[in-house]
Short mmCIF file of N, CA and C in Angstrom, two decimals:
data_model
loop_
_atom_site.label_atom_id
_atom_site.label_comp_id
_atom_site.label_asym_id
_atom_site.label_seq_id
_atom_site.Cartn_x
_atom_site.Cartn_y
_atom_site.Cartn_z
N UNK A 23 0.83 -1.19 0.00
CA UNK A 23 0.00 0.00 0.00
C UNK A 23 0.87 1.25 0.00
N UNK A 24 2.01 1.20 0.69
CA UNK A 24 2.90 2.36 0.73
C UNK A 24 3.46 2.67 -0.66
N UNK A 25 3.83 1.63 -1.41
CA UNK A 25 4.37 1.84 -2.75
C UNK A 25 3.32 2.48 -3.65
N UNK A 26 2.10 2.01 -3.55
CA UNK A 26 1.00 2.56 -4.36
C UNK A 26 0.74 4.01 -3.94
N UNK A 27 0.79 4.29 -2.65
CA UNK A 27 0.58 5.65 -2.17
C UNK A 27 1.65 6.59 -2.72
N UNK A 28 2.92 6.18 -2.60
CA UNK A 28 4.01 7.01 -3.11
C UNK A 28 3.90 7.16 -4.63
N UNK A 29 3.64 6.05 -5.33
CA UNK A 29 3.48 6.11 -6.78
C UNK A 29 2.39 7.08 -7.20
N UNK A 30 1.29 7.06 -6.48
CA UNK A 30 0.18 7.97 -6.78
C UNK A 30 0.53 9.42 -6.52
N UNK A 31 1.29 9.65 -5.45
CA UNK A 31 1.67 11.03 -5.10
C UNK A 31 2.62 11.65 -6.12
N UNK A 32 3.47 10.85 -6.73
CA UNK A 32 4.46 11.41 -7.67
C UNK A 32 4.01 11.33 -9.13
N UNK A 33 2.82 10.80 -9.37
CA UNK A 33 2.31 10.70 -10.74
C UNK A 33 1.36 11.87 -11.01
N UNK A 34 1.76 12.78 -11.89
CA UNK A 34 0.92 13.94 -12.20
C UNK A 34 -0.47 13.52 -12.70
N UNK A 35 -1.50 14.13 -12.12
CA UNK A 35 -2.86 13.91 -12.58
C UNK A 35 -3.52 12.63 -12.07
N UNK A 36 -2.79 11.81 -11.32
CA UNK A 36 -3.36 10.57 -10.81
C UNK A 36 -4.36 10.87 -9.70
N UNK A 37 -5.54 10.28 -9.78
CA UNK A 37 -6.60 10.49 -8.79
C UNK A 37 -6.89 9.17 -8.08
N UNK A 38 -6.42 9.00 -6.84
CA UNK A 38 -6.61 7.73 -6.13
C UNK A 38 -8.07 7.43 -5.78
N UNK A 39 -8.92 8.41 -5.80
CA UNK A 39 -10.34 8.16 -5.53
C UNK A 39 -11.00 7.51 -6.74
N UNK A 40 -10.62 7.93 -7.92
CA UNK A 40 -11.24 7.45 -9.15
C UNK A 40 -10.45 6.32 -9.81
N UNK A 41 -9.12 6.39 -9.79
CA UNK A 41 -8.29 5.45 -10.54
C UNK A 41 -7.80 4.28 -9.68
N UNK A 42 -7.65 3.12 -10.33
CA UNK A 42 -7.22 1.91 -9.63
C UNK A 42 -5.70 1.84 -9.50
N UNK A 43 -5.24 0.88 -8.68
CA UNK A 43 -3.81 0.63 -8.52
C UNK A 43 -3.15 0.30 -9.86
N UNK A 44 -3.83 -0.50 -10.65
CA UNK A 44 -3.25 -0.97 -11.91
C UNK A 44 -2.88 0.18 -12.84
N UNK A 45 -3.58 1.29 -12.76
CA UNK A 45 -3.28 2.41 -13.63
C UNK A 45 -1.90 3.01 -13.32
N UNK A 46 -1.43 2.82 -12.08
CA UNK A 46 -0.08 3.26 -11.74
C UNK A 46 0.98 2.35 -12.35
N UNK A 47 0.58 1.12 -12.67
CA UNK A 47 1.50 0.17 -13.30
C UNK A 47 1.30 0.04 -14.79
N UNK A 48 0.44 0.87 -15.37
CA UNK A 48 0.13 0.79 -16.80
C UNK A 48 1.37 1.04 -17.65
N UNK A 49 1.32 0.58 -18.89
CA UNK A 49 2.47 0.68 -19.78
C UNK A 49 2.97 2.11 -19.98
N UNK A 50 2.10 3.10 -19.79
CA UNK A 50 2.51 4.50 -19.98
C UNK A 50 2.76 5.24 -18.67
N UNK A 51 2.71 4.54 -17.55
CA UNK A 51 2.89 5.19 -16.25
C UNK A 51 4.37 5.46 -15.97
N UNK A 52 4.68 6.65 -15.46
CA UNK A 52 6.08 6.95 -15.14
C UNK A 52 6.61 6.14 -13.94
N UNK A 53 5.72 5.54 -13.17
CA UNK A 53 6.13 4.76 -12.00
C UNK A 53 5.81 3.28 -12.16
N UNK A 54 5.64 2.83 -13.41
CA UNK A 54 5.19 1.45 -13.65
C UNK A 54 6.11 0.41 -13.03
N UNK A 55 7.43 0.58 -13.12
CA UNK A 55 8.33 -0.44 -12.57
C UNK A 55 8.29 -0.45 -11.05
N UNK A 56 8.20 0.72 -10.45
CA UNK A 56 8.09 0.81 -9.00
C UNK A 56 6.84 0.08 -8.52
N UNK A 57 5.71 0.36 -9.15
CA UNK A 57 4.45 -0.23 -8.73
C UNK A 57 4.37 -1.72 -9.10
N UNK A 58 4.77 -2.05 -10.33
CA UNK A 58 4.64 -3.44 -10.75
C UNK A 58 5.54 -4.38 -9.95
N UNK A 59 6.78 -3.95 -9.69
CA UNK A 59 7.69 -4.81 -8.93
C UNK A 59 7.56 -4.59 -7.43
N UNK A 60 7.52 -3.34 -7.01
CA UNK A 60 7.50 -3.02 -5.58
C UNK A 60 6.16 -3.20 -4.90
N UNK A 61 5.09 -3.27 -5.67
CA UNK A 61 3.76 -3.47 -5.07
C UNK A 61 3.18 -4.82 -5.49
N UNK A 62 2.99 -5.03 -6.78
CA UNK A 62 2.31 -6.25 -7.23
C UNK A 62 3.15 -7.51 -7.02
N UNK A 63 4.38 -7.51 -7.52
CA UNK A 63 5.22 -8.71 -7.37
C UNK A 63 5.52 -8.96 -5.89
N UNK A 64 5.88 -7.92 -5.17
CA UNK A 64 6.19 -8.07 -3.75
C UNK A 64 4.97 -8.59 -2.98
N UNK A 65 3.80 -8.05 -3.26
CA UNK A 65 2.59 -8.53 -2.59
C UNK A 65 2.34 -10.00 -2.92
N UNK A 66 2.55 -10.38 -4.17
CA UNK A 66 2.38 -11.78 -4.56
C UNK A 66 3.30 -12.70 -3.78
N UNK A 67 4.55 -12.30 -3.63
CA UNK A 67 5.51 -13.10 -2.87
C UNK A 67 5.09 -13.18 -1.40
N UNK A 68 4.66 -12.06 -0.85
CA UNK A 68 4.19 -12.04 0.55
C UNK A 68 2.99 -12.98 0.72
N UNK A 69 2.07 -12.97 -0.24
CA UNK A 69 0.92 -13.87 -0.16
C UNK A 69 1.34 -15.34 -0.22
N UNK A 70 2.34 -15.64 -1.03
CA UNK A 70 2.82 -17.02 -1.11
C UNK A 70 3.48 -17.46 0.20
N UNK A 71 4.25 -16.57 0.80
CA UNK A 71 4.87 -16.88 2.10
C UNK A 71 3.78 -17.04 3.16
N UNK A 72 2.79 -16.15 3.13
CA UNK A 72 1.68 -16.25 4.08
C UNK A 72 0.92 -17.57 3.89
N UNK A 73 0.69 -17.96 2.65
CA UNK A 73 -0.01 -19.23 2.38
C UNK A 73 0.74 -20.41 2.98
N UNK A 74 2.06 -20.39 2.86
CA UNK A 74 2.87 -21.47 3.43
C UNK A 74 2.75 -21.49 4.96
N UNK A 75 2.82 -20.32 5.57
CA UNK A 75 2.69 -20.24 7.03
C UNK A 75 1.28 -20.65 7.47
N UNK A 76 0.29 -20.20 6.75
CA UNK A 76 -1.11 -20.53 7.04
C UNK A 76 -1.30 -22.04 7.05
N UNK A 77 -0.81 -22.69 6.02
CA UNK A 77 -0.97 -24.15 5.92
C UNK A 77 -0.14 -24.88 6.97
N UNK A 78 1.02 -24.36 7.30
CA UNK A 78 1.91 -25.02 8.24
C UNK A 78 1.42 -24.89 9.69
N UNK A 79 0.96 -23.71 10.07
CA UNK A 79 0.64 -23.45 11.47
C UNK A 79 -0.82 -23.75 11.82
N UNK A 80 -1.74 -23.47 10.90
CA UNK A 80 -3.15 -23.73 11.17
C UNK A 80 -3.39 -25.23 11.21
N UNK A 81 -4.18 -25.66 12.14
CA UNK A 81 -4.45 -27.10 12.26
C UNK A 81 -5.20 -27.62 11.04
N UNK A 82 -4.95 -28.88 10.65
CA UNK A 82 -5.51 -29.44 9.41
C UNK A 82 -7.04 -29.44 9.37
N UNK A 83 -7.55 -29.12 8.20
CA UNK A 83 -8.98 -29.23 7.89
C UNK A 83 -9.13 -29.04 6.39
N UNK A 84 -10.22 -29.54 5.83
CA UNK A 84 -10.46 -29.29 4.40
C UNK A 84 -10.56 -27.80 4.09
N UNK A 85 -11.10 -27.03 5.02
CA UNK A 85 -11.24 -25.58 4.83
C UNK A 85 -9.87 -24.93 4.71
N UNK A 86 -8.93 -25.37 5.56
CA UNK A 86 -7.57 -24.84 5.50
C UNK A 86 -6.95 -25.11 4.14
N UNK A 87 -7.18 -26.34 3.64
CA UNK A 87 -6.57 -26.71 2.36
C UNK A 87 -7.10 -25.86 1.21
N UNK A 88 -8.40 -25.66 1.16
CA UNK A 88 -8.99 -24.87 0.06
C UNK A 88 -8.59 -23.40 0.19
N UNK A 89 -8.58 -22.88 1.42
CA UNK A 89 -8.16 -21.49 1.63
C UNK A 89 -6.70 -21.30 1.22
N UNK A 90 -5.87 -22.29 1.51
CA UNK A 90 -4.46 -22.22 1.12
C UNK A 90 -4.32 -22.16 -0.40
N UNK A 91 -5.09 -22.97 -1.09
CA UNK A 91 -5.06 -22.95 -2.56
C UNK A 91 -5.47 -21.56 -3.06
N UNK A 92 -6.50 -20.97 -2.47
CA UNK A 92 -6.93 -19.63 -2.87
C UNK A 92 -5.82 -18.61 -2.65
N UNK A 93 -5.10 -18.72 -1.54
CA UNK A 93 -4.00 -17.80 -1.26
C UNK A 93 -2.85 -17.97 -2.25
N UNK A 94 -2.56 -19.21 -2.60
CA UNK A 94 -1.50 -19.47 -3.59
C UNK A 94 -1.90 -18.92 -4.96
N UNK A 95 -3.14 -19.15 -5.35
CA UNK A 95 -3.62 -18.61 -6.63
C UNK A 95 -3.53 -17.08 -6.62
N UNK A 96 -3.91 -16.47 -5.50
CA UNK A 96 -3.83 -15.01 -5.39
C UNK A 96 -2.38 -14.54 -5.50
N UNK A 97 -1.48 -15.22 -4.82
CA UNK A 97 -0.07 -14.84 -4.85
C UNK A 97 0.53 -14.96 -6.23
N UNK A 98 0.27 -16.09 -6.88
CA UNK A 98 0.80 -16.29 -8.24
C UNK A 98 0.19 -15.25 -9.19
N UNK A 99 -1.10 -14.98 -9.04
CA UNK A 99 -1.76 -13.98 -9.88
C UNK A 99 -1.14 -12.60 -9.71
N UNK A 100 -0.84 -12.22 -8.45
CA UNK A 100 -0.25 -10.91 -8.21
C UNK A 100 1.15 -10.81 -8.80
N UNK A 101 1.94 -11.87 -8.66
CA UNK A 101 3.28 -11.86 -9.26
C UNK A 101 3.16 -11.70 -10.78
N UNK A 102 2.25 -12.44 -11.39
CA UNK A 102 2.06 -12.36 -12.84
C UNK A 102 1.62 -10.97 -13.27
N UNK A 103 0.72 -10.36 -12.51
CA UNK A 103 0.23 -9.01 -12.84
C UNK A 103 1.38 -8.01 -12.88
N UNK A 104 2.37 -8.22 -12.01
CA UNK A 104 3.51 -7.32 -11.99
C UNK A 104 4.32 -7.33 -13.28
N UNK A 105 4.20 -8.39 -14.05
CA UNK A 105 4.95 -8.51 -15.30
C UNK A 105 4.09 -8.29 -16.54
N UNK A 106 2.79 -8.07 -16.33
CA UNK A 106 1.87 -7.86 -17.45
C UNK A 106 1.03 -6.61 -17.14
N UNK A 107 1.57 -5.42 -17.48
CA UNK A 107 0.87 -4.19 -17.15
C UNK A 107 -0.38 -3.98 -18.00
N UNK A 108 -1.28 -3.16 -17.47
CA UNK A 108 -2.48 -2.85 -18.24
C UNK A 108 -2.16 -1.78 -19.28
N UNK A 109 -3.06 -1.63 -20.22
CA UNK A 109 -2.95 -0.60 -21.26
C UNK A 109 -3.16 0.77 -20.61
N UNK A 110 -2.82 1.85 -21.31
CA UNK A 110 -3.08 3.18 -20.76
C UNK A 110 -4.55 3.32 -20.35
N UNK A 111 -4.74 3.84 -19.14
CA UNK A 111 -6.10 3.97 -18.62
C UNK A 111 -6.74 2.66 -18.24
N UNK A 112 -5.99 1.58 -18.32
CA UNK A 112 -6.48 0.22 -18.05
C UNK A 112 -7.70 -0.13 -18.88
N UNK A 113 -7.69 0.35 -20.12
CA UNK A 113 -8.72 -0.02 -21.08
C UNK A 113 -8.13 -1.15 -21.93
N UNK A 114 -8.76 -2.30 -21.89
CA UNK A 114 -8.22 -3.49 -22.56
C UNK A 114 -8.34 -3.41 -24.07
N UNK A 115 -7.27 -2.93 -24.72
CA UNK A 115 -7.27 -2.85 -26.18
C UNK A 115 -6.21 -3.75 -26.79
N UNK A 116 -5.20 -4.14 -26.01
CA UNK A 116 -4.16 -5.03 -26.54
C UNK A 116 -4.24 -6.38 -25.82
N UNK A 117 -3.52 -7.34 -26.35
CA UNK A 117 -3.45 -8.65 -25.71
C UNK A 117 -2.87 -8.53 -24.31
N UNK A 118 -1.86 -7.68 -24.15
CA UNK A 118 -1.25 -7.47 -22.83
C UNK A 118 -2.28 -6.93 -21.85
N UNK A 119 -3.06 -5.96 -22.27
CA UNK A 119 -4.10 -5.40 -21.41
C UNK A 119 -5.13 -6.44 -21.01
N UNK A 120 -5.53 -7.26 -21.97
CA UNK A 120 -6.50 -8.32 -21.66
C UNK A 120 -5.91 -9.34 -20.69
N UNK A 121 -4.62 -9.68 -20.89
CA UNK A 121 -3.95 -10.60 -19.97
C UNK A 121 -3.88 -10.00 -18.57
N UNK A 122 -3.61 -8.70 -18.50
CA UNK A 122 -3.56 -8.04 -17.19
C UNK A 122 -4.89 -8.21 -16.45
N UNK A 123 -5.96 -7.93 -17.15
CA UNK A 123 -7.28 -8.07 -16.52
C UNK A 123 -7.55 -9.51 -16.09
N UNK A 124 -7.20 -10.46 -16.96
CA UNK A 124 -7.42 -11.88 -16.63
C UNK A 124 -6.58 -12.30 -15.43
N UNK A 125 -5.36 -11.82 -15.34
CA UNK A 125 -4.48 -12.20 -14.24
C UNK A 125 -4.78 -11.45 -12.95
N UNK A 126 -5.46 -10.32 -13.05
CA UNK A 126 -5.82 -9.55 -11.86
C UNK A 126 -6.92 -10.23 -11.06
N UNK A 127 -7.81 -10.92 -11.75
CA UNK A 127 -8.96 -11.54 -11.08
C UNK A 127 -8.56 -12.54 -10.00
N UNK A 128 -7.62 -13.45 -10.25
CA UNK A 128 -7.27 -14.41 -9.20
C UNK A 128 -6.74 -13.74 -7.93
N UNK A 129 -5.98 -12.66 -8.09
CA UNK A 129 -5.48 -11.96 -6.92
C UNK A 129 -6.59 -11.35 -6.10
N UNK A 130 -7.54 -10.76 -6.79
CA UNK A 130 -8.66 -10.11 -6.09
C UNK A 130 -9.60 -11.14 -5.47
N UNK A 131 -9.90 -12.17 -6.21
CA UNK A 131 -10.86 -13.18 -5.74
C UNK A 131 -10.20 -14.13 -4.74
N UNK A 132 -8.93 -14.44 -4.95
CA UNK A 132 -8.25 -15.43 -4.12
C UNK A 132 -8.18 -15.07 -2.65
N UNK A 133 -7.72 -13.86 -2.34
CA UNK A 133 -7.58 -13.47 -0.94
C UNK A 133 -8.94 -13.38 -0.26
N UNK A 134 -9.91 -12.75 -0.92
CA UNK A 134 -11.23 -12.61 -0.30
C UNK A 134 -11.91 -13.97 -0.13
N UNK A 135 -11.71 -14.87 -1.08
CA UNK A 135 -12.26 -16.23 -0.93
C UNK A 135 -11.58 -16.95 0.22
N UNK A 136 -10.27 -16.77 0.36
CA UNK A 136 -9.55 -17.38 1.49
C UNK A 136 -10.07 -16.83 2.82
N UNK A 137 -10.42 -15.56 2.84
CA UNK A 137 -10.97 -14.96 4.06
C UNK A 137 -12.30 -15.63 4.42
N UNK A 138 -13.16 -15.80 3.43
CA UNK A 138 -14.46 -16.44 3.66
C UNK A 138 -14.26 -17.87 4.15
N UNK A 139 -13.41 -18.61 3.46
CA UNK A 139 -13.16 -20.02 3.80
C UNK A 139 -12.43 -20.17 5.14
N UNK A 140 -11.76 -19.13 5.56
CA UNK A 140 -11.03 -19.21 6.83
C UNK A 140 -11.93 -19.18 8.04
N UNK A 141 -13.15 -18.67 7.90
CA UNK A 141 -14.07 -18.72 9.04
C UNK A 141 -14.19 -20.13 9.57
N UNK A 142 -14.61 -21.08 8.74
CA UNK A 142 -14.69 -22.48 9.20
C UNK A 142 -13.31 -23.07 9.54
N UNK A 143 -12.27 -22.67 8.81
CA UNK A 143 -10.92 -23.18 9.11
C UNK A 143 -10.47 -22.75 10.50
N UNK A 144 -10.76 -21.50 10.85
CA UNK A 144 -10.38 -21.00 12.17
C UNK A 144 -11.20 -21.69 13.27
N UNK A 145 -12.45 -21.98 12.97
CA UNK A 145 -13.29 -22.71 13.94
C UNK A 145 -12.71 -24.10 14.16
N UNK A 146 -12.38 -24.80 13.08
CA UNK A 146 -11.81 -26.15 13.19
C UNK A 146 -10.48 -26.15 13.92
N UNK A 147 -9.72 -25.07 13.74
CA UNK A 147 -8.41 -24.96 14.41
C UNK A 147 -8.58 -24.94 15.93
N UNK A 148 -9.59 -24.23 16.41
CA UNK A 148 -9.88 -24.19 17.84
C UNK A 148 -9.15 -23.12 18.63
N UNK A 149 -8.22 -22.42 18.05
CA UNK A 149 -7.46 -21.40 18.78
C UNK A 149 -7.95 -19.98 18.49
N UNK A 150 -8.94 -19.84 17.64
CA UNK A 150 -9.48 -18.53 17.28
C UNK A 150 -10.89 -18.39 17.85
N UNK A 151 -11.19 -17.22 18.38
CA UNK A 151 -12.52 -16.97 18.95
C UNK A 151 -13.57 -16.90 17.85
N UNK A 152 -14.83 -16.91 18.30
CA UNK A 152 -15.93 -16.78 17.35
C UNK A 152 -15.86 -15.44 16.61
N UNK A 153 -15.37 -14.41 17.28
CA UNK A 153 -15.23 -13.10 16.64
C UNK A 153 -14.24 -13.19 15.47
N UNK A 154 -13.14 -13.90 15.63
CA UNK A 154 -12.20 -14.10 14.54
C UNK A 154 -12.86 -14.85 13.40
N UNK A 155 -13.58 -15.90 13.73
CA UNK A 155 -14.23 -16.74 12.72
C UNK A 155 -15.24 -15.93 11.92
N UNK A 156 -16.13 -15.27 12.61
CA UNK A 156 -17.17 -14.48 11.94
C UNK A 156 -16.57 -13.28 11.20
N UNK A 157 -15.62 -12.62 11.84
CA UNK A 157 -14.98 -11.47 11.21
C UNK A 157 -14.30 -11.84 9.90
N UNK A 158 -13.65 -12.99 9.89
CA UNK A 158 -12.98 -13.44 8.68
C UNK A 158 -14.00 -13.70 7.57
N UNK A 159 -15.04 -14.44 7.90
CA UNK A 159 -16.06 -14.77 6.90
C UNK A 159 -16.77 -13.53 6.37
N UNK A 160 -17.22 -12.68 7.26
CA UNK A 160 -18.01 -11.53 6.82
C UNK A 160 -17.16 -10.47 6.12
N UNK A 161 -15.97 -10.21 6.64
CA UNK A 161 -15.12 -9.22 5.95
C UNK A 161 -14.71 -9.76 4.58
N UNK A 162 -14.45 -11.06 4.49
CA UNK A 162 -14.12 -11.65 3.19
C UNK A 162 -15.27 -11.53 2.21
N UNK A 163 -16.49 -11.74 2.70
CA UNK A 163 -17.66 -11.64 1.82
C UNK A 163 -17.84 -10.21 1.30
N UNK A 164 -17.63 -9.24 2.18
CA UNK A 164 -17.76 -7.83 1.76
C UNK A 164 -16.68 -7.50 0.73
N UNK A 165 -15.44 -7.92 0.98
CA UNK A 165 -14.35 -7.65 0.04
C UNK A 165 -14.63 -8.34 -1.30
N UNK A 166 -15.12 -9.57 -1.24
CA UNK A 166 -15.42 -10.33 -2.45
C UNK A 166 -16.48 -9.61 -3.30
N UNK A 167 -17.44 -8.99 -2.66
CA UNK A 167 -18.51 -8.30 -3.39
C UNK A 167 -18.03 -7.01 -4.06
N UNK A 168 -16.92 -6.45 -3.61
CA UNK A 168 -16.45 -5.21 -4.23
C UNK A 168 -15.91 -5.45 -5.64
N UNK A 169 -15.40 -6.64 -5.90
CA UNK A 169 -14.82 -6.95 -7.22
C UNK A 169 -15.77 -6.70 -8.37
N UNK A 170 -16.95 -7.31 -8.35
CA UNK A 170 -17.90 -7.06 -9.45
C UNK A 170 -18.34 -5.60 -9.54
N UNK A 171 -18.43 -4.93 -8.41
CA UNK A 171 -18.84 -3.52 -8.42
C UNK A 171 -17.77 -2.68 -9.12
N UNK A 172 -16.49 -2.97 -8.80
CA UNK A 172 -15.39 -2.24 -9.44
C UNK A 172 -15.33 -2.59 -10.92
N UNK A 173 -15.40 -3.88 -11.25
CA UNK A 173 -15.30 -4.32 -12.65
C UNK A 173 -16.43 -3.76 -13.52
N UNK A 174 -17.62 -3.69 -12.97
CA UNK A 174 -18.77 -3.18 -13.72
C UNK A 174 -18.81 -1.65 -13.73
N UNK A 175 -17.88 -1.03 -13.01
CA UNK A 175 -17.80 0.42 -12.91
C UNK A 175 -19.11 1.04 -12.43
N UNK A 176 -19.77 0.32 -11.53
CA UNK A 176 -21.03 0.81 -10.96
C UNK A 176 -20.79 2.10 -10.18
N UNK A 177 -19.68 2.14 -9.49
CA UNK A 177 -19.32 3.33 -8.71
C UNK A 177 -18.03 3.93 -9.25
N UNK A 178 -17.93 4.09 -10.56
CA UNK A 178 -16.70 4.54 -11.23
C UNK A 178 -16.08 5.80 -10.63
N UNK A 179 -16.87 6.81 -10.23
CA UNK A 179 -16.24 8.01 -9.67
C UNK A 179 -15.44 7.74 -8.38
N UNK A 180 -15.73 6.63 -7.71
CA UNK A 180 -15.01 6.29 -6.48
C UNK A 180 -14.42 4.88 -6.56
N UNK A 181 -14.20 4.40 -7.78
CA UNK A 181 -13.68 3.04 -7.97
C UNK A 181 -12.32 2.81 -7.33
N UNK A 182 -11.43 3.80 -7.42
CA UNK A 182 -10.11 3.68 -6.80
C UNK A 182 -10.21 3.62 -5.29
N UNK A 183 -11.07 4.44 -4.73
CA UNK A 183 -11.26 4.45 -3.28
C UNK A 183 -11.85 3.11 -2.81
N UNK A 184 -12.82 2.59 -3.55
CA UNK A 184 -13.43 1.30 -3.21
C UNK A 184 -12.37 0.20 -3.27
N UNK A 185 -11.54 0.23 -4.32
CA UNK A 185 -10.48 -0.79 -4.43
C UNK A 185 -9.51 -0.68 -3.25
N UNK A 186 -9.14 0.53 -2.87
CA UNK A 186 -8.22 0.72 -1.75
C UNK A 186 -8.84 0.25 -0.44
N UNK A 187 -10.11 0.52 -0.25
CA UNK A 187 -10.78 0.06 0.97
C UNK A 187 -10.81 -1.46 1.04
N UNK A 188 -11.18 -2.10 -0.07
CA UNK A 188 -11.23 -3.56 -0.11
C UNK A 188 -9.84 -4.16 0.09
N UNK A 189 -8.85 -3.62 -0.60
CA UNK A 189 -7.49 -4.11 -0.46
C UNK A 189 -6.99 -3.88 0.96
N UNK A 190 -7.34 -2.76 1.54
CA UNK A 190 -6.94 -2.48 2.92
C UNK A 190 -7.49 -3.51 3.89
N UNK A 191 -8.77 -3.84 3.74
CA UNK A 191 -9.38 -4.86 4.61
C UNK A 191 -8.67 -6.20 4.42
N UNK A 192 -8.41 -6.57 3.18
CA UNK A 192 -7.74 -7.84 2.91
C UNK A 192 -6.33 -7.86 3.50
N UNK A 193 -5.59 -6.77 3.36
CA UNK A 193 -4.23 -6.73 3.89
C UNK A 193 -4.22 -6.70 5.42
N UNK A 194 -5.19 -6.05 6.02
CA UNK A 194 -5.30 -6.09 7.49
C UNK A 194 -5.58 -7.51 7.94
N UNK A 195 -6.46 -8.22 7.22
CA UNK A 195 -6.76 -9.61 7.56
C UNK A 195 -5.49 -10.46 7.45
N UNK A 196 -4.77 -10.36 6.33
CA UNK A 196 -3.53 -11.14 6.16
C UNK A 196 -2.56 -10.82 7.30
N UNK A 197 -2.40 -9.55 7.61
CA UNK A 197 -1.45 -9.14 8.65
C UNK A 197 -1.84 -9.65 10.03
N UNK A 198 -3.11 -9.51 10.38
CA UNK A 198 -3.52 -9.94 11.72
C UNK A 198 -3.49 -11.46 11.87
N UNK A 199 -3.91 -12.16 10.84
CA UNK A 199 -3.84 -13.63 10.90
C UNK A 199 -2.37 -14.07 10.95
N UNK A 200 -1.52 -13.41 10.19
CA UNK A 200 -0.09 -13.74 10.21
C UNK A 200 0.51 -13.56 11.61
N UNK A 201 0.13 -12.48 12.27
CA UNK A 201 0.63 -12.25 13.64
C UNK A 201 0.14 -13.35 14.57
N UNK A 202 -1.13 -13.70 14.47
CA UNK A 202 -1.66 -14.79 15.32
C UNK A 202 -0.96 -16.10 15.03
N UNK A 203 -0.72 -16.40 13.77
CA UNK A 203 -0.03 -17.64 13.41
C UNK A 203 1.40 -17.63 13.95
N UNK A 204 2.05 -16.48 13.90
CA UNK A 204 3.41 -16.37 14.45
C UNK A 204 3.41 -16.63 15.95
N UNK A 205 2.40 -16.11 16.65
CA UNK A 205 2.27 -16.38 18.09
C UNK A 205 2.08 -17.86 18.33
N UNK A 206 1.18 -18.49 17.58
CA UNK A 206 0.94 -19.93 17.73
C UNK A 206 2.20 -20.73 17.45
N UNK A 207 2.91 -20.35 16.40
CA UNK A 207 4.15 -21.06 16.05
C UNK A 207 5.18 -20.92 17.17
N UNK A 208 5.26 -19.74 17.79
CA UNK A 208 6.18 -19.51 18.90
C UNK A 208 5.82 -20.32 20.13
N UNK A 209 4.52 -20.47 20.36
CA UNK A 209 4.05 -21.25 21.52
C UNK A 209 4.35 -22.72 21.38
N UNK A 210 4.39 -23.20 20.14
CA UNK A 210 4.60 -24.65 19.93
C UNK A 210 6.07 -25.05 20.01
N UNK A 211 6.96 -24.07 20.13
CA UNK A 211 8.40 -24.38 20.19
C UNK A 211 8.81 -24.75 21.58
#
C-alpha cells in the first residue's frame, strides 16, 4: 500500500479516488516499474509466504486446504500481474491489457475467498474466537462483493477508493492472521 501511495503522489494527474492501482503500473505510467515490482510482485511473494505459514501453522482441515489454494492462486496472480501491465487507462485494447485483466482476477478473488473459507478453518483450528471466525467470513464476503462492483464500474467516480478500501481490509486480515499464526508457532516451540 505504501508503494502505491508514493506512486500515486508522484504521478501527475493521478486520482486515487477514481483510478485503480493498476493504472499506476500501466504501460505508460512513469512509476510502472516501482508499482509493478514493488507493489504487485512483492505482494504476490508475501501472499505465497503467508499461504505457506497458514498451511503449516493452522491445524488441518479441508477448509484450511482450500483457503491455502486460494492464497497461492492469489499470490501467483499478483506476481504475474507485476509482469503484465495494463494498457493506458487500463482499457483493454491489446493482448497485454486483456492478460492483465485476466491475471488480476485471481489476486482479487483469491484473498477474499480465502478470508471467507477461513471462518470455518479458524473454527476447526480451535485457537481462534468466534469473533475471529465471523470477522474473517463476513469481511471476506464484503471484500469479495467489491470486485464485481469495481469491474462493472457501478461506482466509477469512487472506484479507486473502493479498491483501496477492499485491499486495505484484505491486507489487514492477512497481517492480523499472520501475527496470530506467528504467536501460535512460537508457543509450539
